[in-house]
Coordinates of C-alpha atoms (C1' of nucleotides) in Angstrom, one line a residue:
Chain A
M1 CA 93.7 104.3 111.0
T2 CA 94.8 101.1 109.4
P3 CA 95.9 101.5 105.8
R4 CA 93.4 100.2 103.2
V5 CA 94.6 99.7 99.7
R6 CA 93.0 98.3 96.6
F7 CA 94.0 96.7 93.4
A8 CA 91.4 97.8 90.9
P9 CA 91.9 96.1 87.5
S10 CA 89.6 96.3 84.6
P11 CA 88.8 92.8 83.4
T12 CA 90.4 92.3 80.0
G13 CA 90.4 88.5 80.1
F14 CA 94.0 88.1 81.3
L15 CA 96.4 89.5 83.9
H16 CA 98.8 91.9 82.4
V17 CA 102.3 91.9 83.9
G18 CA 102.0 95.6 84.6
S19 CA 98.8 95.0 86.5
A20 CA 100.4 92.1 88.3
R21 CA 103.1 94.5 89.4
T22 CA 100.6 97.0 90.6
A23 CA 98.7 94.3 92.5
L24 CA 102.0 93.1 94.0
F25 CA 103.0 96.5 95.3
N26 CA 99.6 97.0 96.8
W27 CA 99.8 93.6 98.4
L28 CA 103.3 94.1 99.6
Y29 CA 102.4 97.5 101.1
A30 CA 99.4 96.0 102.9
R31 CA 101.2 93.0 104.1
S32 CA 104.2 95.0 105.2
V33 CA 102.3 97.5 107.3
G34 CA 99.4 95.3 108.4
G35 CA 96.9 97.0 106.2
T36 CA 93.9 95.6 104.3
Y37 CA 94.2 94.7 100.7
V38 CA 90.9 94.9 98.8
L39 CA 90.2 93.7 95.3
R40 CA 87.9 95.8 93.1
I41 CA 86.8 95.0 89.6
E42 CA 86.4 98.1 87.4
D43 CA 83.8 96.9 85.0
T44 CA 81.7 99.9 84.4
D45 CA 82.2 99.5 80.7
A46 CA 79.5 97.1 79.6
E47 CA 81.9 95.2 77.4
R48 CA 84.1 94.4 80.4
N49 CA 81.3 93.4 82.7
R50 CA 81.6 89.7 82.0
R51 CA 82.2 87.2 84.7
D52 CA 84.4 84.9 82.7
L53 CA 86.9 87.8 82.1
T54 CA 87.1 88.3 85.8
D55 CA 87.4 84.7 86.7
N56 CA 90.6 84.3 84.8
L57 CA 92.0 87.4 86.4
L58 CA 91.3 86.1 89.8
A59 CA 92.9 82.7 89.0
E60 CA 96.1 84.4 87.9
L61 CA 96.2 86.5 91.0
E62 CA 95.8 83.4 93.1
W63 CA 98.5 81.6 91.2
L64 CA 100.8 84.4 92.0
G65 CA 99.8 84.1 95.7
L66 CA 98.5 87.6 95.9
D67 CA 95.6 86.9 98.2
W68 CA 93.1 89.6 99.0
D69 CA 91.4 90.4 102.2
E70 CA 88.1 91.8 100.9
G71 CA 86.3 91.6 97.6
P72 CA 86.1 91.2 94.8
V73 CA 83.9 94.3 94.7
F74 CA 82.3 94.8 91.4
Q75 CA 81.8 98.3 90.3
S76 CA 79.0 97.3 88.0
E77 CA 77.0 96.3 91.1
R78 CA 77.3 99.8 92.5
Q79 CA 75.7 101.7 89.7
E80 CA 72.8 102.9 91.8
R81 CA 75.2 104.6 94.2
H82 CA 77.1 106.1 91.3
R83 CA 73.8 107.4 89.8
Q84 CA 72.9 109.0 93.1
V85 CA 76.2 110.9 93.2
V86 CA 75.9 112.1 89.7
A87 CA 72.3 113.2 90.3
D88 CA 73.5 115.1 93.3
L89 CA 76.3 116.7 91.3
L90 CA 73.8 117.7 88.7
E91 CA 71.4 119.1 91.2
R92 CA 74.1 121.2 92.8
G93 CA 75.2 122.6 89.5
L94 CA 78.6 121.0 89.7
A95 CA 77.9 119.0 86.6
Y96 CA 75.6 119.5 83.6
L97 CA 73.7 117.5 81.0
C98 CA 75.2 117.2 77.6
D99 CA 74.3 115.7 74.2
A100 CA 76.3 113.6 71.8
E101 CA 78.0 116.7 70.5
N102 CA 79.0 117.7 74.0
R103 CA 76.6 120.7 73.9
E104 CA 75.3 121.6 77.3
V105 CA 71.6 120.9 77.8
S106 CA 69.7 122.6 80.5
G107 CA 68.2 120.7 83.3
S108 CA 69.3 119.6 86.8
T109 CA 68.1 116.0 86.8
L110 CA 69.3 112.9 84.9
V111 CA 67.8 112.4 81.6
D112 CA 67.9 109.2 79.7
G113 CA 70.1 109.4 76.6
L114 CA 72.1 112.3 77.9
A115 CA 75.5 112.2 79.4
V116 CA 76.7 114.3 82.3
R117 CA 79.9 116.3 82.5
F118 CA 81.6 117.6 85.5
R119 CA 82.2 121.4 85.3
M120 CA 85.9 122.2 85.7
P121 CA 86.3 125.1 88.1
A122 CA 88.5 128.0 86.9
G123 CA 91.7 129.2 88.5
Q124 CA 92.3 126.4 90.9
T125 CA 95.4 124.4 91.6
M126 CA 95.0 120.8 92.5
A127 CA 98.0 119.6 94.4
F128 CA 98.9 116.5 96.2
D129 CA 101.9 114.8 97.7
D130 CA 102.7 111.6 95.9
I131 CA 104.7 109.1 97.9
V132 CA 106.9 108.3 95.0
R133 CA 106.8 111.4 93.0
G134 CA 106.6 114.1 95.7
E135 CA 104.6 117.2 95.2
V136 CA 102.6 117.2 92.0
S137 CA 100.1 119.8 90.9
F138 CA 97.8 120.6 88.1
A139 CA 96.0 123.9 87.2
T140 CA 92.3 123.4 86.6
D141 CA 92.6 125.9 83.8
D142 CA 94.6 123.3 81.8
L143 CA 91.8 120.7 82.3
E144 CA 88.5 120.3 80.5
D145 CA 85.1 119.4 81.7
F146 CA 84.8 115.6 81.7
V147 CA 82.1 113.1 81.4
V148 CA 81.1 111.4 84.6
W149 CA 77.9 109.6 83.3
R150 CA 77.4 108.1 80.0
S151 CA 74.3 108.7 77.8
N152 CA 73.7 104.9 78.1
G153 CA 73.2 105.3 81.8
S154 CA 76.5 104.0 83.2
P155 CA 79.2 105.8 85.2
M156 CA 82.6 106.7 83.8
F157 CA 85.8 105.4 85.3
L158 CA 86.9 108.5 87.2
L159 CA 83.5 108.9 88.9
A160 CA 83.2 105.3 89.9
N161 CA 86.8 105.3 91.0
A162 CA 86.4 108.4 93.2
V163 CA 83.1 107.3 94.7
D164 CA 84.2 103.7 95.4
D165 CA 87.5 104.8 97.0
A166 CA 85.5 107.2 99.2
D167 CA 83.0 104.6 100.2
M168 CA 85.6 101.9 100.7
G169 CA 87.7 104.1 102.8
T170 CA 90.8 103.7 100.6
T171 CA 93.7 105.4 102.4
H172 CA 96.4 104.7 99.8
A173 CA 96.0 104.6 96.0
I174 CA 99.0 102.7 94.7
R175 CA 98.9 102.4 90.9
G176 CA 100.6 103.0 87.6
E177 CA 102.0 106.3 86.5
D178 CA 99.7 106.3 83.5
L179 CA 96.9 107.3 85.9
L180 CA 98.8 110.2 87.3
S181 CA 97.2 112.9 85.1
G182 CA 93.7 111.7 86.2
V183 CA 94.3 112.6 89.8
P184 CA 93.2 116.2 89.7
K185 CA 89.8 115.2 88.3
V186 CA 89.3 112.6 91.0
L187 CA 90.3 115.1 93.7
L188 CA 87.7 117.5 92.4
L189 CA 85.1 114.7 92.5
L190 CA 86.2 113.7 96.0
D191 CA 85.9 117.3 97.1
A192 CA 82.5 117.5 95.6
I193 CA 81.2 114.6 97.6
G194 CA 83.1 115.7 100.7
A195 CA 85.4 112.8 100.9
P196 CA 89.0 112.9 102.0
H197 CA 91.8 112.5 99.5
P198 CA 93.7 109.2 99.6
T199 CA 97.5 109.2 99.7
Y200 CA 98.8 108.5 96.2
A201 CA 101.8 106.5 95.1
H202 CA 102.3 106.3 91.4
L203 CA 104.5 103.5 90.4
P204 CA 106.9 103.8 87.5
L205 CA 105.7 102.2 84.3
L206 CA 107.0 98.8 83.0
V207 CA 108.3 99.4 79.5
N208 CA 109.6 97.4 76.6
E209 CA 113.0 97.7 74.8
Q210 CA 111.6 100.8 73.0
R211 CA 110.9 102.3 76.4
K212 CA 107.2 102.4 75.7
K213 CA 104.6 101.2 78.1
L214 CA 104.1 97.5 77.8
S215 CA 101.3 96.8 75.4
K216 CA 99.5 93.6 74.7
R217 CA 99.8 94.1 71.0
R218 CA 103.6 94.1 70.8
D219 CA 104.8 92.6 74.0
D220 CA 104.5 89.4 76.0
V221 CA 102.4 90.8 78.8
S222 CA 100.2 87.9 79.9
I223 CA 101.0 86.4 83.3
G224 CA 99.2 83.3 82.1
D225 CA 101.6 83.0 79.2
Y226 CA 104.6 83.1 81.5
R227 CA 103.0 80.4 83.7
E228 CA 102.6 78.3 80.6
R229 CA 106.1 78.8 79.6
G230 CA 107.3 77.3 82.8
Y231 CA 107.9 80.2 85.1
L232 CA 107.3 79.8 88.8
P233 CA 104.9 82.1 90.6
E234 CA 107.4 82.9 93.3
A235 CA 110.0 83.8 90.6
M236 CA 107.5 86.0 88.8
V237 CA 106.6 87.8 92.0
N238 CA 110.3 88.1 93.0
Y239 CA 111.3 89.6 89.7
L240 CA 108.3 91.9 89.6
A241 CA 109.3 93.3 93.0
L242 CA 112.7 94.2 91.6
L243 CA 111.2 96.5 89.0
G244 CA 111.0 99.9 90.7
W245 CA 112.3 98.7 94.0
G246 CA 115.4 97.0 95.4
P247 CA 116.1 95.3 98.8
P248 CA 118.5 97.4 101.0
D249 CA 120.9 94.4 101.4
E250 CA 121.1 93.9 97.6
V251 CA 120.1 90.3 97.8
E252 CA 117.8 90.1 94.9
V253 CA 116.7 86.5 94.7
R254 CA 114.8 85.6 97.8
P255 CA 111.5 84.3 99.2
V256 CA 108.5 86.6 99.0
S257 CA 108.2 86.5 102.8
E258 CA 111.5 88.3 103.0
I259 CA 110.4 90.9 100.5
V260 CA 107.4 91.6 102.6
D261 CA 109.6 92.3 105.5
L262 CA 112.0 94.5 103.6
F263 CA 109.5 96.4 101.4
R264 CA 108.9 100.1 102.0
I265 CA 106.7 102.0 99.6
E266 CA 108.8 105.1 100.2
D267 CA 111.8 103.3 98.6
V268 CA 110.0 102.9 95.3
N269 CA 111.8 104.8 92.6
K270 CA 110.4 107.0 89.8
A271 CA 112.0 105.9 86.6
A272 CA 110.3 103.5 84.2
A273 CA 111.7 100.0 84.3
F274 CA 112.4 97.7 81.4
F275 CA 110.8 94.2 81.7
D276 CA 113.9 92.0 81.1
V277 CA 113.0 88.4 80.4
K278 CA 116.6 87.4 80.6
K279 CA 116.8 88.4 84.2
L280 CA 113.4 86.9 84.9
E281 CA 114.9 83.6 83.6
F282 CA 117.8 83.9 85.9
V283 CA 115.5 84.5 88.9
N284 CA 113.3 81.6 87.8
A285 CA 116.3 79.3 87.4
T286 CA 117.5 80.2 90.9
H287 CA 114.1 79.5 92.4
L288 CA 113.8 76.3 90.4
R289 CA 117.0 74.9 91.7
G290 CA 115.9 75.6 95.2
L291 CA 112.8 73.3 95.0
D292 CA 113.0 70.0 96.8
R293 CA 112.3 66.9 94.7
A294 CA 108.7 66.4 95.7
D295 CA 107.9 70.0 95.1
F296 CA 109.7 70.0 91.8
L297 CA 108.0 66.9 90.6
Q298 CA 104.6 68.3 91.4
R299 CA 105.3 71.6 89.6
V300 CA 106.8 69.9 86.5
A301 CA 104.0 67.4 86.2
P302 CA 102.2 69.4 83.4
W303 CA 105.3 69.3 81.3
V304 CA 106.0 65.6 81.5
G305 CA 102.4 64.5 81.4
E306 CA 100.0 64.5 78.5
N307 CA 101.6 67.2 76.5
A308 CA 105.1 65.7 76.8
P309 CA 106.9 64.9 73.5
W310 CA 106.8 61.2 74.1
P311 CA 104.1 58.5 74.2
A312 CA 102.5 58.4 77.7
E313 CA 102.9 54.7 77.9
R314 CA 106.7 54.9 77.6
F315 CA 107.1 57.4 80.4
D316 CA 108.6 56.0 83.6
A317 CA 107.8 58.1 86.6
G318 CA 110.3 56.3 88.7
V319 CA 113.1 56.9 86.2
F320 CA 112.1 60.5 85.8
S321 CA 111.9 61.0 89.5
T322 CA 115.5 59.8 89.9
M323 CA 116.7 61.7 86.9
V324 CA 115.5 64.9 88.4
D325 CA 118.7 65.2 90.4
L326 CA 120.7 65.2 87.2
V327 CA 118.7 67.9 85.4
Q328 CA 117.0 70.2 87.9
E329 CA 119.9 72.5 88.3
K330 CA 120.3 72.9 84.6
L331 CA 116.9 74.3 83.9
R332 CA 115.8 77.8 83.3
T333 CA 112.1 77.1 83.2
L334 CA 110.0 74.1 83.8
A335 CA 109.4 73.9 80.1
D336 CA 113.0 73.1 79.6
T337 CA 112.5 69.8 81.3
P338 CA 111.3 67.5 78.5
R339 CA 114.3 68.1 76.3
F340 CA 116.7 66.9 79.0
V341 CA 115.0 63.6 79.4
D342 CA 113.0 62.9 76.3
F343 CA 115.6 60.4 74.9
L344 CA 114.8 58.1 77.8
F345 CA 111.1 57.9 76.9
L346 CA 111.4 57.9 73.1
S347 CA 112.1 54.7 71.1
D348 CA 114.9 56.6 69.3
P349 CA 116.9 59.6 70.2
V350 CA 115.5 62.9 68.9
D351 CA 116.9 64.2 65.7
D352 CA 118.6 67.5 66.3
P353 CA 120.5 68.5 63.1
E354 CA 122.6 71.1 64.9
S355 CA 123.9 68.6 67.4
W356 CA 124.5 66.1 64.7
E357 CA 126.5 68.6 62.7
K358 CA 128.5 69.7 65.7
A359 CA 129.5 66.3 67.1
M360 CA 129.3 63.9 64.1
V361 CA 130.4 66.1 61.2
K362 CA 132.6 68.8 62.6
G363 CA 133.8 67.0 65.7
P364 CA 136.9 64.9 65.5
A365 CA 136.9 61.1 64.8
A366 CA 133.2 60.5 65.2
A367 CA 133.4 57.2 63.4
E368 CA 136.4 55.9 65.3
I369 CA 134.9 56.9 68.6
L370 CA 131.6 55.2 67.9
D371 CA 133.4 52.1 66.7
G372 CA 135.5 52.1 69.7
A373 CA 132.6 52.6 72.1
A374 CA 130.6 49.9 70.5
V375 CA 133.4 47.5 71.4
A376 CA 134.4 48.9 74.8
L377 CA 130.8 49.2 76.0
A378 CA 129.9 45.8 74.9
D379 CA 131.6 44.0 77.7
C380 CA 132.5 46.4 80.4
S381 CA 130.7 46.4 83.7
W382 CA 127.5 48.5 83.5
D383 CA 128.1 51.0 86.1
V384 CA 129.1 54.7 86.0
D385 CA 132.8 54.3 86.6
S386 CA 133.3 51.4 84.2
V387 CA 131.3 53.2 81.4
L388 CA 133.3 56.3 82.0
A389 CA 136.6 54.3 81.9
A390 CA 135.5 52.6 78.7
V391 CA 134.8 55.8 76.9
A392 CA 137.9 57.5 78.3
G393 CA 139.9 54.6 77.0
V394 CA 138.5 55.0 73.5
G395 CA 139.4 58.6 73.7
E396 CA 142.9 58.0 74.9
S397 CA 143.6 55.6 72.0
L398 CA 142.6 58.5 69.7
G399 CA 144.4 61.2 71.6
L400 CA 141.2 62.8 72.7
K401 CA 140.2 64.2 76.1
L402 CA 137.0 62.8 77.6
G403 CA 135.1 66.0 76.7
K404 CA 135.7 65.4 73.0
A405 CA 135.4 61.7 73.2
Q406 CA 132.0 61.7 74.8
A407 CA 130.4 64.1 72.3
P408 CA 129.5 61.7 69.5
I409 CA 128.3 59.1 72.0
R410 CA 126.1 61.6 73.6
V411 CA 124.6 62.6 70.3
A412 CA 124.2 59.0 69.3
V413 CA 122.4 58.1 72.5
T414 CA 120.5 61.2 73.4
G415 CA 120.3 63.1 70.1
R416 CA 121.7 66.2 71.5
T417 CA 125.0 67.8 72.6
V418 CA 123.3 69.3 75.6
G419 CA 121.8 67.1 78.3
P420 CA 122.3 65.4 81.7
P421 CA 125.6 63.8 82.7
L422 CA 126.1 61.1 80.1
F423 CA 127.6 58.2 82.0
E424 CA 125.3 58.5 84.9
T425 CA 122.4 58.5 82.6
M426 CA 123.5 55.5 80.5
A427 CA 124.6 53.3 83.4
G428 CA 121.8 54.4 85.6
F429 CA 118.8 54.5 83.4
M430 CA 119.4 52.7 80.1
E431 CA 119.9 49.1 79.1
R432 CA 123.3 48.3 77.6
D433 CA 121.7 46.8 74.5
E434 CA 119.7 50.0 73.9
V435 CA 122.8 52.1 74.2
L436 CA 124.7 49.8 71.8
R437 CA 121.8 49.8 69.4
R438 CA 121.7 53.7 69.3
I439 CA 125.5 53.8 68.8
A440 CA 125.3 51.4 65.9
Q441 CA 122.4 53.2 64.4
A442 CA 124.3 56.5 64.5
R443 CA 127.4 54.9 63.1
A444 CA 125.4 53.7 60.2
R445 CA 124.2 57.2 59.5
L446 CA 127.7 58.7 59.3
Chain B
rG1 C1' 99.9 121.3 70.4
rC2 C1' 98.8 121.5 75.7
rC3 C1' 99.5 119.3 80.7
rC4 C1' 102.2 116.1 83.8
rC5 C1' 106.2 112.8 85.0
rC6 C1' 111.2 110.9 84.4
rA7 C1' 116.8 111.0 83.5
rU8 C1' 123.4 106.4 87.5
rC9 C1' 126.8 100.7 83.5
rG10 C1' 123.2 97.6 77.5
rU11 C1' 119.3 96.3 81.6
rC12 C1' 117.4 96.3 86.9
rC13 C1' 118.7 98.1 91.6
rA14 C1' 122.1 100.9 95.4
rG15 C1' 123.8 105.9 96.3
rC16 C1' 119.6 110.4 99.5
rG17 C1' 126.3 116.8 100.2
rG18 C1' 132.1 114.6 101.9
rC19 C1' 132.8 107.1 103.2
rC20 C1' 132.3 107.5 95.1
rU21 C1' 139.2 106.8 91.7
rA22 C1' 130.3 105.3 92.0
rG23 C1' 128.6 99.5 94.7
rG24 C1' 125.5 94.9 93.7
rA25 C1' 122.7 91.9 90.1
rC26 C1' 121.3 90.2 84.9
rG27 C1' 123.6 90.1 80.3
rC28 C1' 128.2 90.0 77.7
rC29 C1' 133.6 88.6 77.4
rG30 C1' 137.7 85.9 79.4
rG31 C1' 139.7 81.9 82.9
rC32 C1' 139.2 77.8 86.4
rC33 C1' 136.4 73.3 87.3
rU34 C1' 134.9 69.6 84.0
rU35 C1' 131.8 63.7 80.9
rU36 C1' 128.5 68.2 77.0
rC37 C1' 125.4 72.0 78.7
rA38 C1' 124.3 74.1 83.1
rC39 C1' 125.8 75.2 88.1
rG40 C1' 129.9 77.1 91.0
rC41 C1' 134.3 80.0 91.6
rC42 C1' 137.8 83.9 89.7
rG43 C1' 138.5 88.1 86.6
rG44 C1' 137.0 91.8 83.0
rU45 C1' 133.7 95.2 80.2
rA46 C1' 130.5 99.3 81.1
rA47 C1' 127.1 104.7 83.8
rC48 C1' 126.3 109.7 87.1
rA49 C1' 122.5 113.1 79.5
rC50 C1' 124.3 118.4 78.8
rG51 C1' 124.9 123.5 80.6
rG52 C1' 124.6 126.8 84.4
rG53 C1' 124.3 127.8 89.5
rU54 C1' 124.3 126.9 95.3
rU55 C1' 128.3 125.0 98.5
rC56 C1' 134.7 124.6 101.3
rG57 C1' 132.8 120.2 98.7
rA58 C1' 127.4 117.6 94.2
rA59 C1' 125.8 111.6 91.1
rU60 C1' 123.3 113.6 95.3
rC61 C1' 120.2 120.6 96.1
rC62 C1' 118.2 124.6 92.4
rC63 C1' 117.4 126.5 87.3
rG64 C1' 117.6 125.7 82.2
rU65 C1' 118.5 122.6 77.8
rU66 C1' 118.1 118.1 75.5
rG67 C1' 116.2 113.3 75.4
rG68 C1' 112.4 109.8 76.8
rG69 C1' 107.7 108.6 78.6
rG70 C1' 102.5 109.2 80.2
rG71 C1' 97.9 111.8 79.7
rU72 C1' 94.8 114.7 76.8
rA73 C1' 87.8 109.2 75.0
rC74 C1' 80.4 108.9 76.5
rC75 C1' 88.1 102.9 77.5
rA76 C1' 90.1 101.8 82.3

RNA sequence: GCCCCCAUCGUCCAGCGGCCUAGGACGCCGGCCUUUCACGCCGGUAACACGGGUUCGAAUCCCGUUGGGGGUACCA
């Protein structure tokens, strides 16, 4: 029997990183064993049954590259089937009607306005063998009767979940550990409808610095937000795969295709994992550096386009395209890009007080360096070597190494202490007059 | 409260009875390179929660303790 797994998110309007991780592991499992990956939308709650909430979810999954083989299947469209199952449970006495106060009401057929609860059998042990957790068991005596059908005429999560998995032929339920304690109830439901139990694999939770489950209130959990902050989908997927799993060869940053080849669900570990943005950044930077120029230009387009910190008419795509070689390897995220090149597309260098303080105030001989550079750069050849030699000469006359000597010039020209290689940038992409103008302007400010 | 799960460097992952004076990665701290930053390279910091067993031998198996987490809705 070929494995069938499903990712069954509840539409909340965005894709949570924890959900993305669950989706990824289901996808990895399916892709690694040649199984089928189905997408199911758990929207039994009327408030979540909104197409727009689902659309965004699907868009984010597509962005991550987690393509599904079947679906999306909407639970809300399967209500009639759910109703039949509940009616059957009621008729067989496995469930009962109850009012708003949870008092049992006699009757063996569905009644509008009344909920239905499943009757918890006494003295049973519900056990199952979880791929990641091993043998897990619950005593039904510790569990209570639970609602399977709402008084408003809709199915509850557990019921829809059990019925749909049974109907869809789900062989493996791979999901977050927060759902572990719901398993015995689902098993009972599955037994009641005569369906086989899927094999479970409960993934360790993703937690924050407080070791609490990632929550949308406190933590940055939206995949869309990471996308907007300049993270690459392949980096996101790569990093997420590293939470709860590790490649046998210890090579952490790699293409998703390799992860598919190496992934084994049995290797997933049990302990909760901290979502570490620092490491995500590292993974992202590594993938970013690996992009070829055309690919990089395409991905970075949103950050140098309309929302860029410079007037669109001053942007020079040709200059930027060439500058890419000088900045790409320095970036952590795509969003870092503008501040490495903005001085080229702005009429004046940006004003960065910290940089100014560091190079012009605290740094040595700022005035002398700028004065010297104004002279030396005025009549040297306008190429990288000559510009470098000119600045180096100014530094030597003041007893400064090139690193120190270039600092005030860098800040005068670009506005910042951090940026692309200075001489390459000046000689390659700026007019001599503009460089001299900025140096003079900075000198006047001292 | 009750039920369930978990426990190796600050963090993520490796280790699945001897190869462990515990390995890799991120971070951090040094150094080199050097036109800043970054990259790269070199080096360093730092962990088997605790207590009992089992065994010739335990980070690895068992029990307990402690700690953490999850669940306990007519949310999913």
